[in-house]
Amino acid sequence: MALAQWSCCPWLILLWAYAWSHPKPINLGREDVRDCSTNPPHLPVTAVNTTAQLTALRQQIQAWNLSAYIIPDTDAHMSEYIGRHDERRAWMTGFTGTAGIAVVTMGKAAVWTDSRYWTQAERQMDCNWELHKEVSANSLTTWIAAEIPTGGRVGVDPFLFSVATWDVYDLALQKANRQLVSITTNLVDLVWGSERPPVPSQPIYALQEAFIGSTWQEKVSDIRSQMQKHSMAPTAVLLSALDETAWLFNLRSSDIPFNPFFYSYTLLTNTSIRLFANKSRFSPETLQYLNSNCTDSTCVQIEDYNQVRASVQAYTIGNVKIWIGTQYTTHGLYEVIPKEKLLTDNYSPVMVTKAMKNSKEQTLLKSSHVRDAVAVIRYLVWLEKNVPKGTVDEFSGAQILDKFRGEEEFSSGPSFQTISASGLNAALAHYSPTQELHRKLSSDEMYLVDSGGQYWDGTTDITRTVHWGSPSTFQKEAYTRVLMGNIDLSRLVFPAATSGRVVEAFARKALWNVGLNYGHGTGHGIGNFLCVHEWPVGFQYDNIPMAKGMFTSIEPGYYHDGEFGIRLEDVALVVEAKTKYPGSYLTFEVVSFVPYDRNLIDVSLLSPDQLQYLNHYHQTVREKMGPELQRRQLFEELAWLQQHTEPLSARAPRTASLVSVLVASTLAILSWNS
C-alpha cells in the first residue's frame, strides 16, 4: 500500500475509513426499473413519457405510406459521438445510452441495445417500448417482418445508414418480401420541430502553424497525386467523415462532444476544392486562409452544407469517377452516384494518409502525452492521499482528473467521458459514473481509470488500474497477466505491413494460458487533436496493416463480473525495428509515461525479458517525467514518481522508505540540473 512508508498512523485512518464508508454494491430494486407486466404498469421516476412523440411520428409514417420507420443512433457522418440535435433515438425513446437503434410501426415500438445499457433502458423507457437484447440486423429485420404485412415499406433516413449497413438491411428485408425505402426528409426531425436543439454555430478556426504537420495546400497536393497515380484514375475524392475534412484543411471547431470537429463534407477534384459547411461560421481571416476569394484549383469554395447531395449528383453528369471510403460514406450520398462512376475502398485516401503521422506530427503527439502524464500522475498522487479519508467517489474523482488536465498547456477538454470505476463497476468495461449514480472509492478495492485529453498538439488516452490496500492473490495474478500481455505486444517485432489482427493474440496469450480473456478490442488509432478512436488503425479485422508513423493504443484487460476490472492502456508509435539481419520490420515505441501499480505486480510471473522491459519502461518514464515534474516544482509528485519507477527484481517488490525516496529524488534532481 502506497501510504505505508510514511508512518503507522495512516493505517488507523484507513481502517476507520473502511469501517465507516466501505462501498456497497448498488441494489437495483423494483422501484428503479419499469415493470410493464403489472396493471397499471410500474414506471420509475426516471422513465420518459413518449406517447406524444410516438403519436406524431405514426402520423408521419402513415402520411409517407410506410409500415415502419427505423431510427438509428448516429449522424450523417457515421460519427462515434454525436451532437445534441442528432440525438433522435434518445428523444423519441427517452433512452439516452450511446448505443441502440429503434423501430416504430403503426402498432408497436422497440429498441435494440447491448448489455451495457439494458438497465439504463429499463429505467428510462416507458411501456410504449419493447426492449430487445440481441443487437443485430438479423434480429431487427426479423422483428420487422413479423410486425408488418408482406410488401410493407420500411423507411429510413439514408444519411443515417452507411453503405454497408444499407446493403445488409436491404437484402434481409428483400428476402422477407419487404422494402427498405430511402426517405431523405427525416421524419423524427419533422416531429421534433422547434424543440430540436439548434445546429452548432461556434466559429470554425484554423490551427496555428505550430500545431500542424503540413499545410492544407500540401495535403491537397498529396491527395491529388494519389488520385493521378491510381490505376482507376479517379477525378474526385468525396470526404464524409468529419475528421477527414478537419484534418485536410487544418480546421477545428466544437460541434461534437469530445471531438474538435464541425459539420462538413469535402469534394476534392482535380481542378476544384469544395468544402460544404455553414459559411457564416468562417471569419474573414479563415476565409482568406482558405483562399476562398478565387476559383482556381488551389482555392477552397465554401458551399452550403445541405447542398452536398445535389452538388455531388450534378458533378456525376460529366465524365467523372468519384473515390469514396464506404465505411464513412452514407447511403444518402452513395445512392446518387452511378455505380460505373464510383471507385470504392473501405477507407478514403485521406483517412489512410491521416493515419501515418509525419515527423512533426509525431513530435507534437509525443509532447501532448508528456503533459497529459503530468495530469494523470497528479491525480494518482491525489488519490493516494484522499481515498483513505473516504471522501472520494467515482464521479468526484473524474472531475478532479478533468480539472488537472484542464490546467495543462494547450488543453481543449477531455477526449471522451472519463471511465472512473471502483470495485464491481470496473468489471463493466465502458462504465462511466454520473452525479446521481456512483460508488465511493475504497482502499480495499481495485480502481480503474480510463481517460484522455484533447490538446492543440495531440489527443491522449490512457488507462491505469490501482489498488491501495492488500489485493488478493488472484487479483495480482490477473493484473500481472494483463501487464504481461501489454508488454508482449509492446515489445513485439513483426514484418512491415502486418495487419493488427495478426499480432493481437500476443496481448491475450498470458491470459489465455490460464483460461482468462477479455471481450473488447486490443487497441485503436489516435489522432493529432482529432479522434480519440481514430480509424482505420488498430487490431481488428477491418483495420489497415500497420505502418511506420501510426499511433495505436495497446489495452488488454480482464473483467471479473461483480467484483473487479483491470485494463492497462498505453499509446504507442509504430517505428522501424532494429533487427540482427536486414529486413523491413516494425515494433512499438510507447509514448504514455505513467508507472504501473507495483502493488498489483506479481514479479514471479514475469519472464526475464518481460521484467527487463518493465524496468526499462519505468526508467524511461523516470527520465521523461522527472525533469518535467522538477521544472514545475511538483516535488510531491516527483517523490511519488521516484518510488513507483524503482527497478523490480525477481523477488517480491518492497515499498521504498520515505528516506530512500527523498534521497533518490535529490540525486535525480542534482543530475537533471547538472
XYZ file of C-alpha atoms in Angstrom:
674
model
C 0.000 0.000 0.000
C 1.378 3.361 -1.036
C 0.801 5.121 2.312
C 2.692 2.529 4.349
C 6.052 4.260 4.133
C 5.005 7.442 5.961
C 4.178 6.154 9.449
C 1.844 3.834 11.303
C -0.943 6.428 11.635
C -2.381 6.231 8.127
C -3.191 2.573 8.780
C -5.551 3.718 11.512
C -7.081 6.268 9.191
C -7.517 3.583 6.552
C -9.233 1.203 8.962
C -11.575 3.957 10.173
C -12.435 4.954 6.595
C -13.046 1.340 5.658
C -15.336 0.759 8.603
C -17.483 3.820 8.010
C -17.512 4.210 4.241
C -16.745 0.847 2.647
C -18.770 0.972 -0.580
C -21.677 -1.393 -1.030
C -22.977 -2.666 -4.369
C -25.957 -0.695 -5.601
C -29.229 -2.550 -5.199
C -31.414 -2.089 -8.241
C -34.765 -2.633 -6.575
C -38.112 -2.958 -8.311
C -38.733 0.767 -7.893
C -35.694 1.634 -10.032
C -36.817 -0.037 -13.263
C -40.060 -0.288 -15.165
C -42.427 -3.240 -14.850
C -44.794 -3.390 -17.800
C -46.382 -6.672 -16.697
C -48.455 -5.066 -13.927
C -51.771 -3.227 -14.332
C -51.219 -0.351 -14.226
C -47.554 -0.647 -15.269
C -44.919 0.467 -12.781
C -42.739 3.272 -14.142
C -39.782 4.710 -12.216
C -39.481 8.478 -11.907
C -36.689 8.343 -14.485
C -38.980 6.986 -17.232
C -39.914 9.393 -20.041
C -43.451 9.625 -21.381
C -43.114 9.207 -25.141
C -46.773 8.897 -26.124
C -46.957 12.322 -27.766
C -43.904 11.929 -29.998
C -44.900 8.371 -30.945
C -48.387 9.505 -31.955
C -46.926 12.302 -34.067
C -44.352 10.016 -35.684
C -47.023 7.455 -36.585
C -48.954 10.194 -38.331
C -45.845 10.871 -40.438
C -45.340 7.152 -41.088
C -48.882 6.948 -42.401
C -48.510 10.114 -44.472
C -45.421 8.707 -46.193
C -47.187 5.404 -46.895
C -44.822 3.405 -44.681
C -45.366 0.401 -42.440
C -42.334 1.003 -40.216
C -39.629 3.584 -39.599
C -36.049 2.917 -38.423
C -34.308 5.413 -36.112
C -30.523 4.852 -35.959
C -28.291 6.345 -33.260
C -25.711 8.066 -35.458
C -25.373 11.199 -37.595
C -24.825 11.834 -41.287
C -21.074 11.275 -40.901
C -21.108 7.946 -39.032
C -19.584 9.729 -36.028
C -18.788 7.828 -32.833
C -20.040 10.772 -30.777
C -22.992 12.815 -31.993
C -24.279 16.321 -31.316
C -27.456 17.015 -29.336
C -29.504 17.875 -32.417
C -28.703 14.419 -33.855
C -29.887 12.510 -30.772
C -33.092 11.436 -32.492
C -33.327 7.983 -30.998
C -32.800 9.348 -27.491
C -35.512 11.990 -27.956
C -38.011 9.509 -29.393
C -37.496 6.765 -26.821
C -36.292 8.528 -23.662
C -33.320 6.128 -23.624
C -30.061 8.109 -23.674
C -27.496 5.303 -23.935
C -24.910 5.860 -26.653
C -25.652 2.610 -28.495
C -29.047 1.496 -29.723
C -31.468 1.546 -32.640
C -35.244 1.989 -32.591
C -38.061 0.887 -34.887
C -41.622 2.201 -34.862
C -44.583 0.523 -36.594
C -48.217 1.583 -36.501
C -48.832 -0.762 -33.580
C -45.522 -1.291 -31.779
C -42.207 0.369 -30.940
C -38.952 -1.332 -29.990
C -35.350 -0.581 -29.059
C -32.304 -2.804 -29.549
C -29.233 -2.194 -27.362
C -26.370 -4.187 -25.866
C -25.854 -5.408 -22.300
C -24.096 -2.224 -21.170
C -27.397 -0.358 -21.394
C -30.141 -2.831 -20.503
C -30.680 -1.487 -17.000
C -30.477 2.106 -18.185
C -33.094 1.410 -20.855
C -35.447 -0.181 -18.299
C -35.087 2.924 -16.143
C -35.639 5.488 -18.892
C -38.182 3.995 -21.299
C -41.917 3.887 -20.672
C -44.074 0.919 -21.619
C -44.621 2.155 -25.158
C -41.324 0.453 -25.989
C -40.155 -3.139 -26.129
C -36.514 -3.788 -25.214
C -34.626 -6.297 -27.358
C -31.277 -7.596 -26.142
C -29.972 -9.299 -29.268
C -28.319 -6.499 -31.213
C -28.047 -7.490 -34.872
C -29.519 -6.553 -38.216
C -30.999 -10.030 -38.433
C -32.810 -9.654 -35.095
C -34.182 -6.274 -36.108
C -35.308 -7.225 -39.626
C -36.852 -10.475 -38.372
C -38.925 -8.480 -35.887
C -39.976 -6.016 -38.587
C -41.032 -8.829 -40.911
C -43.199 -10.289 -38.156
C -44.851 -6.948 -37.377
C -45.675 -5.509 -40.806
C -47.545 -7.037 -43.759
C -45.934 -8.613 -46.809
C -44.871 -5.906 -49.216
C -44.641 -3.360 -46.395
C -42.403 -0.326 -46.828
C -39.755 0.346 -44.169
C -38.498 3.923 -44.164
C -35.123 5.222 -43.007
C -33.101 8.388 -43.448
C -30.382 7.247 -45.915
C -27.931 9.727 -44.361
C -28.021 7.643 -41.161
C -27.083 4.318 -42.795
C -23.605 3.603 -44.100
C -23.255 1.959 -47.494
C -22.628 -1.436 -45.887
C -25.440 -1.122 -43.329
C -27.957 -0.237 -46.031
C -26.955 -3.289 -48.065
C -27.366 -5.623 -45.070
C -30.828 -4.327 -44.168
C -31.974 -4.058 -47.770
C -31.042 -7.659 -48.552
C -32.642 -9.036 -45.372
C -35.891 -7.169 -45.972
C -35.995 -8.165 -49.639
C -35.730 -11.815 -48.605
C -38.730 -11.241 -46.328
C -40.634 -9.567 -49.183
C -40.467 -6.139 -47.526
C -38.967 -2.983 -48.992
C -36.370 -0.644 -47.493
C -37.214 2.917 -48.599
C -34.907 5.934 -48.665
C -36.662 8.955 -47.100
C -34.304 11.936 -47.222
C -36.682 14.030 -45.101
C -36.059 12.809 -41.573
C -39.440 12.074 -40.005
C -38.195 12.429 -36.434
C -36.968 15.920 -37.268
C -40.436 16.821 -38.538
C -41.965 15.669 -35.253
C -39.221 17.206 -33.099
C -39.833 20.590 -34.704
C -38.852 23.685 -32.752
C -37.883 21.631 -29.702
C -34.911 20.199 -31.571
C -31.606 21.708 -30.376
C -30.126 24.088 -32.937
C -27.196 23.238 -35.176
C -23.971 24.494 -33.556
C -22.800 27.902 -34.686
C -19.407 28.340 -32.989
C -16.607 29.691 -35.198
C -14.649 27.329 -37.432
C -10.992 28.226 -36.982
C -7.595 27.338 -38.439
C -4.945 25.723 -36.268
C -1.809 27.688 -35.629
C 1.187 26.692 -37.735
C 2.963 25.356 -34.645
C 0.340 22.619 -34.289
C 0.166 21.253 -37.840
C 2.369 18.748 -39.612
C 1.680 20.025 -43.146
C -0.185 22.910 -44.711
C -3.573 22.223 -46.230
C -2.144 23.014 -49.645
C 0.489 20.293 -49.189
C -2.174 17.806 -48.117
C -4.413 18.625 -51.080
C -1.451 18.214 -53.422
C -0.635 14.827 -51.910
C -4.196 13.509 -52.265
C -4.375 14.736 -55.857
C -1.099 12.962 -56.542
C -2.600 9.729 -55.205
C -5.608 10.244 -57.495
C -3.359 10.677 -60.530
C -1.311 7.574 -59.739
C -4.330 5.351 -59.148
C -4.958 2.824 -61.922
C -8.677 3.716 -61.974
C -7.904 7.421 -62.494
C -10.497 8.954 -60.142
C -11.328 12.574 -60.858
C -12.587 13.359 -57.335
C -12.455 12.237 -53.718
C -15.586 12.610 -51.586
C -14.963 13.023 -47.847
C -17.803 12.329 -45.409
C -16.184 11.674 -42.024
C -15.828 14.874 -40.012
C -12.207 14.250 -39.066
C -11.269 13.907 -42.760
C -12.229 17.488 -43.620
C -10.877 18.814 -40.296
C -7.511 17.161 -40.953
C -7.284 18.098 -44.639
C -7.722 21.831 -44.033
C -6.263 22.024 -40.500
C -9.589 23.400 -39.298
C -11.318 22.769 -35.974
C -14.488 23.701 -34.065
C -16.674 22.166 -31.353
C -19.821 20.689 -32.922
C -19.326 17.196 -31.481
C -18.802 16.349 -27.791
C -15.154 15.483 -27.051
C -14.197 15.987 -30.716
C -12.992 19.283 -32.259
C -14.992 18.915 -35.473
C -17.596 20.804 -37.458
C -20.362 19.559 -39.746
C -18.870 19.366 -43.208
C -18.188 17.433 -46.394
C -15.469 17.890 -48.989
C -15.476 17.169 -52.713
C -11.877 17.408 -53.869
C -11.470 17.184 -57.655
C -8.511 17.556 -59.993
C -9.426 21.167 -60.618
C -11.514 22.359 -57.675
C -11.964 22.156 -53.919
C -15.479 22.301 -52.493
C -15.999 22.485 -48.745
C -19.633 22.055 -47.683
C -20.263 23.846 -44.391
C -22.027 26.846 -42.887
C -20.129 29.761 -44.432
C -21.285 32.214 -41.764
C -19.113 30.382 -39.230
C -15.870 31.299 -41.038
C -14.196 34.558 -40.081
C -12.755 36.751 -42.848
C -9.285 35.641 -41.730
C -10.196 31.961 -42.059
C -11.752 32.539 -45.489
C -8.555 34.259 -46.556
C -6.540 31.352 -45.129
C -8.564 29.029 -47.395
C -8.106 31.231 -50.481
C -11.877 31.274 -50.798
C -11.960 34.508 -52.819
C -10.707 32.854 -56.005
C -11.772 29.951 -58.209
C -8.648 28.121 -59.394
C -7.529 24.653 -58.289
C -5.917 25.860 -55.047
C -8.920 27.859 -53.848
C -11.461 26.412 -51.418
C -15.036 27.146 -52.439
C -17.392 27.180 -49.432
C -20.783 25.731 -50.374
C -23.897 25.209 -48.287
C -23.740 22.090 -46.131
C -27.245 20.990 -47.077
C -26.461 21.118 -50.809
C -23.871 18.342 -50.803
C -26.208 15.688 -52.227
C -27.368 17.922 -55.058
C -23.814 19.069 -55.820
C -22.441 15.535 -55.923
C -25.318 14.437 -58.149
C -24.684 17.355 -60.508
C -20.959 16.534 -60.636
C -21.693 12.976 -61.783
C -23.251 14.213 -65.030
C -19.776 14.633 -66.506
C -17.090 12.099 -67.411
C -16.009 11.556 -63.823
C -15.159 8.906 -61.259
C -15.594 9.587 -57.526
C -13.364 7.862 -54.972
C -15.098 7.138 -51.660
C -14.465 5.253 -48.452
C -17.524 3.101 -47.835
C -17.026 2.873 -44.056
C -17.978 6.539 -43.581
C -19.963 7.389 -46.716
C -23.700 7.224 -46.149
C -26.239 5.718 -48.489
C -27.692 9.207 -48.842
C -24.705 10.207 -50.997
C -23.888 6.788 -52.400
C -27.316 6.359 -53.992
C -26.970 9.443 -56.222
C -23.653 8.336 -57.746
C -23.964 5.969 -60.729
C -22.112 2.746 -59.914
C -19.955 2.986 -63.037
C -18.713 6.353 -61.765
C -17.685 5.045 -58.371
C -14.310 3.930 -57.044
C -14.773 2.345 -53.619
C -12.375 1.380 -50.859
C -13.128 0.705 -47.226
C -11.399 3.981 -46.362
C -10.733 7.132 -48.351
C -7.146 8.120 -49.222
C -7.435 10.945 -46.691
C -8.352 8.530 -43.903
C -5.368 6.294 -44.725
C -2.902 9.162 -45.181
C -4.008 10.795 -41.932
C -3.212 7.582 -40.061
C 0.522 7.841 -40.811
C 1.907 10.802 -38.914
C 4.908 12.696 -40.271
C 7.866 13.561 -38.053
C 6.410 16.848 -36.841
C 3.033 15.282 -36.070
C 4.828 12.539 -34.141
C 6.725 15.113 -32.083
C 3.532 17.038 -31.350
C 1.639 13.944 -30.254
C 4.501 12.813 -28.021
C 4.621 16.235 -26.377
C 0.929 16.132 -25.574
C 1.417 12.778 -23.846
C 4.116 14.184 -21.579
C 1.831 16.959 -20.343
C -1.048 14.511 -20.079
C 1.099 12.215 -17.923
C 1.670 15.108 -15.509
C -2.089 15.397 -15.020
C -2.510 11.636 -14.506
C 0.407 11.445 -12.049
C -1.014 14.380 -10.103
C -4.326 12.542 -9.955
C -2.819 9.266 -8.739
C -0.916 11.101 -6.002
C -4.088 12.964 -5.024
C -5.996 9.686 -4.832
C -3.400 8.087 -2.556
C -3.852 10.947 -0.105
C -7.626 11.283 -0.258
C -9.139 7.843 -0.850
C -8.308 6.656 2.705
C -10.296 9.613 4.037
C -13.445 8.189 2.457
C -14.217 11.450 0.681
C -13.671 10.420 -2.948
C -16.245 8.816 -5.211
C -16.037 7.816 -8.855
C -17.693 10.993 -10.112
C -15.792 13.483 -7.956
C -12.544 11.718 -8.833
C -13.256 12.065 -12.544
C -13.941 15.758 -12.040
C -10.586 16.231 -10.313
C -8.788 14.492 -13.166
C -10.578 16.687 -15.715
C -9.516 19.706 -13.654
C -5.864 18.641 -13.645
C -5.951 18.104 -17.405
C -7.614 21.460 -17.937
C -4.654 23.131 -16.225
C -2.222 21.728 -18.780
C -0.918 23.909 -21.598
C -2.890 23.734 -24.866
C -5.735 21.817 -23.194
C -9.056 21.727 -25.038
C -11.053 19.460 -22.735
C -11.369 15.678 -22.321
C -11.214 13.376 -25.341
C -14.083 11.227 -24.000
C -16.129 10.822 -20.845
C -13.807 9.546 -18.141
C -14.282 5.917 -17.112
C -13.812 6.112 -13.354
C -14.778 2.729 -11.915
C -14.343 1.255 -8.452
C -14.696 -2.390 -7.463
C -17.507 -4.195 -9.250
C -18.207 -1.216 -11.520
C -14.771 -1.703 -13.094
C -15.987 -5.088 -14.335
C -18.155 -3.108 -16.785
C -15.611 -2.304 -19.487
C -17.195 1.017 -20.536
C -18.835 2.182 -17.314
C -18.858 5.896 -16.534
C -20.235 7.377 -13.301
C -22.812 10.118 -13.104
C -23.558 12.687 -10.437
C -26.557 10.577 -9.435
C -25.080 7.084 -9.783
C -21.587 6.339 -8.476
C -19.658 4.484 -5.776
C -17.153 5.576 -3.173
C -13.520 4.712 -3.795
C -12.016 2.426 -1.189
C -8.506 1.344 -0.291
C -9.895 -2.178 -0.144
C -10.904 -2.314 -3.814
C -9.424 -2.018 -7.267
C -9.939 1.240 -9.106
C -9.796 1.608 -12.905
C -9.478 4.991 -14.581
C -9.568 5.267 -18.380
C -9.302 8.869 -19.525
C -7.860 11.176 -22.127
C -7.442 14.770 -23.166
C -7.693 16.934 -26.246
C -4.746 19.281 -26.731
C -3.935 21.528 -29.656
C -0.959 19.291 -30.446
C -2.472 15.876 -29.806
C -5.124 13.591 -28.400
C -4.438 11.251 -25.477
C -5.931 8.093 -23.994
C -4.526 6.130 -21.051
C -5.813 3.565 -18.569
C -4.335 2.607 -15.216
C -5.705 0.219 -12.601
C -4.603 0.556 -8.976
C -5.181 -0.956 -5.545
C -4.167 0.918 -2.395
C -4.697 -1.941 0.049
C -3.981 -5.657 0.005
C -5.124 -7.194 -3.282
C -5.946 -10.888 -3.374
C -3.597 -13.392 -4.960
C -5.996 -13.779 -7.875
C -6.260 -10.017 -8.397
C -2.470 -9.746 -8.529
C -2.214 -12.636 -10.954
C -4.916 -11.208 -13.210
C -3.296 -7.758 -13.165
C 0.152 -9.185 -13.852
C -1.121 -11.256 -16.751
C -2.797 -8.196 -18.269
C 0.525 -6.375 -17.834
C 2.339 -9.295 -19.467
C 0.027 -9.022 -22.457
C 0.667 -5.297 -22.693
C 4.414 -5.914 -22.544
C 4.393 -8.794 -25.034
C 2.571 -6.764 -27.671
C 4.508 -3.560 -26.988
C 7.896 -5.240 -27.448
C 6.860 -7.357 -30.420
C 8.885 -7.206 -33.632
C 6.864 -8.026 -36.748
C 7.108 -7.670 -40.542
C 6.066 -4.364 -42.079
C 2.511 -4.273 -43.470
C 1.328 -6.867 -40.934
C -2.338 -6.478 -40.039
C -3.061 -5.712 -36.409
C -5.417 -8.672 -36.105
C -2.467 -10.998 -36.850
C -0.484 -9.880 -33.788
C -3.397 -9.084 -31.459
C -3.217 -12.511 -29.784
C 0.123 -11.606 -28.194
C -1.814 -9.291 -25.845
C -4.055 -12.194 -24.806
C -1.584 -15.086 -24.573
C -0.699 -14.679 -20.878
C -4.413 -14.600 -20.037
C -5.297 -17.460 -22.361
C -2.636 -19.637 -20.729
C -4.726 -19.756 -17.547
C -8.187 -19.622 -19.089
C -8.810 -15.864 -18.874
C -9.707 -13.384 -21.611
C -11.362 -10.006 -22.307
C -14.264 -9.117 -24.548
C -13.187 -5.860 -26.207
C -10.682 -4.826 -28.833
C -6.990 -4.567 -28.025
C -6.378 -1.132 -29.470
C -7.320 1.734 -31.773
C -5.671 4.598 -33.579
C -5.421 8.082 -32.098
C -5.213 11.485 -33.745
C -3.495 14.858 -33.538
C -6.235 16.924 -31.881
C -8.756 14.737 -33.670
C -10.459 11.429 -32.780
C -9.519 9.537 -29.655
C -10.608 6.418 -31.562
C -9.074 7.159 -34.938
C -9.756 4.627 -37.646
C -8.501 2.748 -39.572
C -5.586 1.891 -37.233
C -5.871 -0.891 -34.680
C -6.024 -4.638 -34.144
C -9.454 -5.505 -35.546
C -10.327 -7.338 -38.744
C -11.252 -4.178 -40.664
C -8.161 -2.151 -39.739
C -5.435 -1.457 -42.283
C -1.963 -3.031 -41.987
C 0.493 -1.499 -39.548
C 2.901 1.066 -40.992
C 5.624 3.346 -39.688
C 4.219 6.566 -38.211
C 0.925 5.162 -36.978
C -0.153 5.608 -33.366
C -2.261 2.954 -31.682
C -3.423 2.161 -28.196
C -2.458 -1.170 -26.627
C -5.034 -2.043 -23.995
C -5.539 -5.618 -22.792
C -7.785 -6.161 -19.794
C -9.617 -8.628 -17.602
C -13.073 -8.226 -16.048
C -14.316 -10.396 -13.186
C -18.063 -9.931 -13.169
C -19.430 -8.460 -9.956
C -16.010 -7.956 -8.363
C -13.326 -6.013 -10.249
C -11.945 -4.991 -13.631
C -8.445 -4.418 -14.964
C -7.248 -2.556 -18.043
C -3.781 -1.239 -18.828
C -3.725 1.080 -21.813
C -0.826 2.873 -23.413
C -0.477 4.720 -26.694
C 2.384 3.558 -28.902
C 4.045 4.768 -32.087
C 4.814 2.241 -34.827
C 8.539 2.519 -35.588
C 11.162 0.628 -37.536
C 12.670 -2.262 -35.574
C 16.411 -2.812 -35.331
C 16.981 -6.439 -36.271
C 20.105 -8.577 -36.433
C 19.669 -9.190 -40.141
C 18.470 -6.765 -42.835
C 14.754 -6.615 -43.415
C 11.670 -4.469 -43.131
C 10.372 -4.955 -39.602
C 8.369 -2.839 -37.183
C 7.834 -2.551 -33.455
C 6.177 -0.170 -30.994
C 7.503 2.815 -29.056
C 5.258 3.537 -26.074
C 4.585 7.259 -25.579
C 2.431 7.032 -22.421
C 4.527 7.862 -19.364
C 2.717 6.781 -16.195
C 4.048 3.930 -13.995
C 2.102 0.730 -13.455
C 0.905 -0.165 -9.964
C 3.714 -2.060 -8.204
C 1.280 -3.181 -5.528
C -0.506 -5.357 -8.090
C 2.522 -6.883 -9.850
C 3.472 -10.473 -9.055
C 7.063 -10.360 -10.254
C 7.394 -14.141 -10.020
C 5.082 -14.491 -13.030
C 7.228 -12.300 -15.281
C 9.797 -13.801 -17.618
C 13.301 -12.294 -17.521
C 12.599 -10.496 -20.811
C 9.303 -9.100 -19.516
C 10.928 -7.915 -16.293
C 13.741 -6.281 -18.239
C 11.229 -4.499 -20.465
C 9.183 -3.335 -17.464
C 12.215 -1.901 -15.682
C 13.372 -0.206 -18.884
C 9.923 1.308 -19.358
C 9.880 2.650 -15.806
C 13.376 4.046 -16.305
C 12.127 5.802 -19.434
C 9.157 7.203 -17.509
C 11.509 8.480 -14.808
C 13.842 10.123 -17.322
C 10.990 11.657 -19.290
C 8.764 12.817 -16.446
C 11.262 13.544 -13.676
C 12.676 16.723 -15.239
C 9.164 17.878 -16.175
C 7.893 17.490 -12.605
C 11.057 19.139 -11.281
C 10.658 22.062 -13.683
C 7.141 22.624 -12.384
C 8.233 22.240 -8.759
C 5.834 19.332 -8.244
C 8.070 17.786 -5.607
C 5.466 15.511 -4.033
C 4.679 14.044 -7.447
C 8.410 13.749 -8.128
C 8.932 11.710 -4.954
C 5.987 9.509 -5.937
C 7.466 9.007 -9.397
C 10.839 8.006 -7.966
C 9.200 5.423 -5.724
C 6.998 3.944 -8.428
C 9.771 3.628 -11.021
C 12.323 1.847 -8.852
C 13.619 -1.288 -10.597
C 11.802 -4.503 -9.735
C 13.750 -7.676 -9.049
C 12.730 -11.297 -9.350
C 11.979 -11.214 -5.632
C 8.748 -9.737 -4.339
C 8.809 -5.923 -4.631
C 9.261 -3.904 -1.486
C 7.848 -0.489 -0.818
C 10.603 2.082 -0.618
C 11.039 4.025 2.595
C 10.457 7.745 2.713
C 14.160 8.351 3.303
C 15.187 6.307 0.275
C 12.591 8.071 -1.872
C 13.807 11.514 -0.834
C 17.456 10.549 -1.330
C 16.720 9.157 -4.784
C 14.715 12.248 -5.692
C 17.510 14.553 -4.544
C 20.108 12.652 -6.556
C 17.872 12.741 -9.612
C 17.315 16.492 -9.254
C 21.057 17.075 -8.968
C 21.695 15.018 -12.100
C 18.998 16.858 -14.074
C 20.392 20.250 -13.022
C 23.995 19.358 -13.792
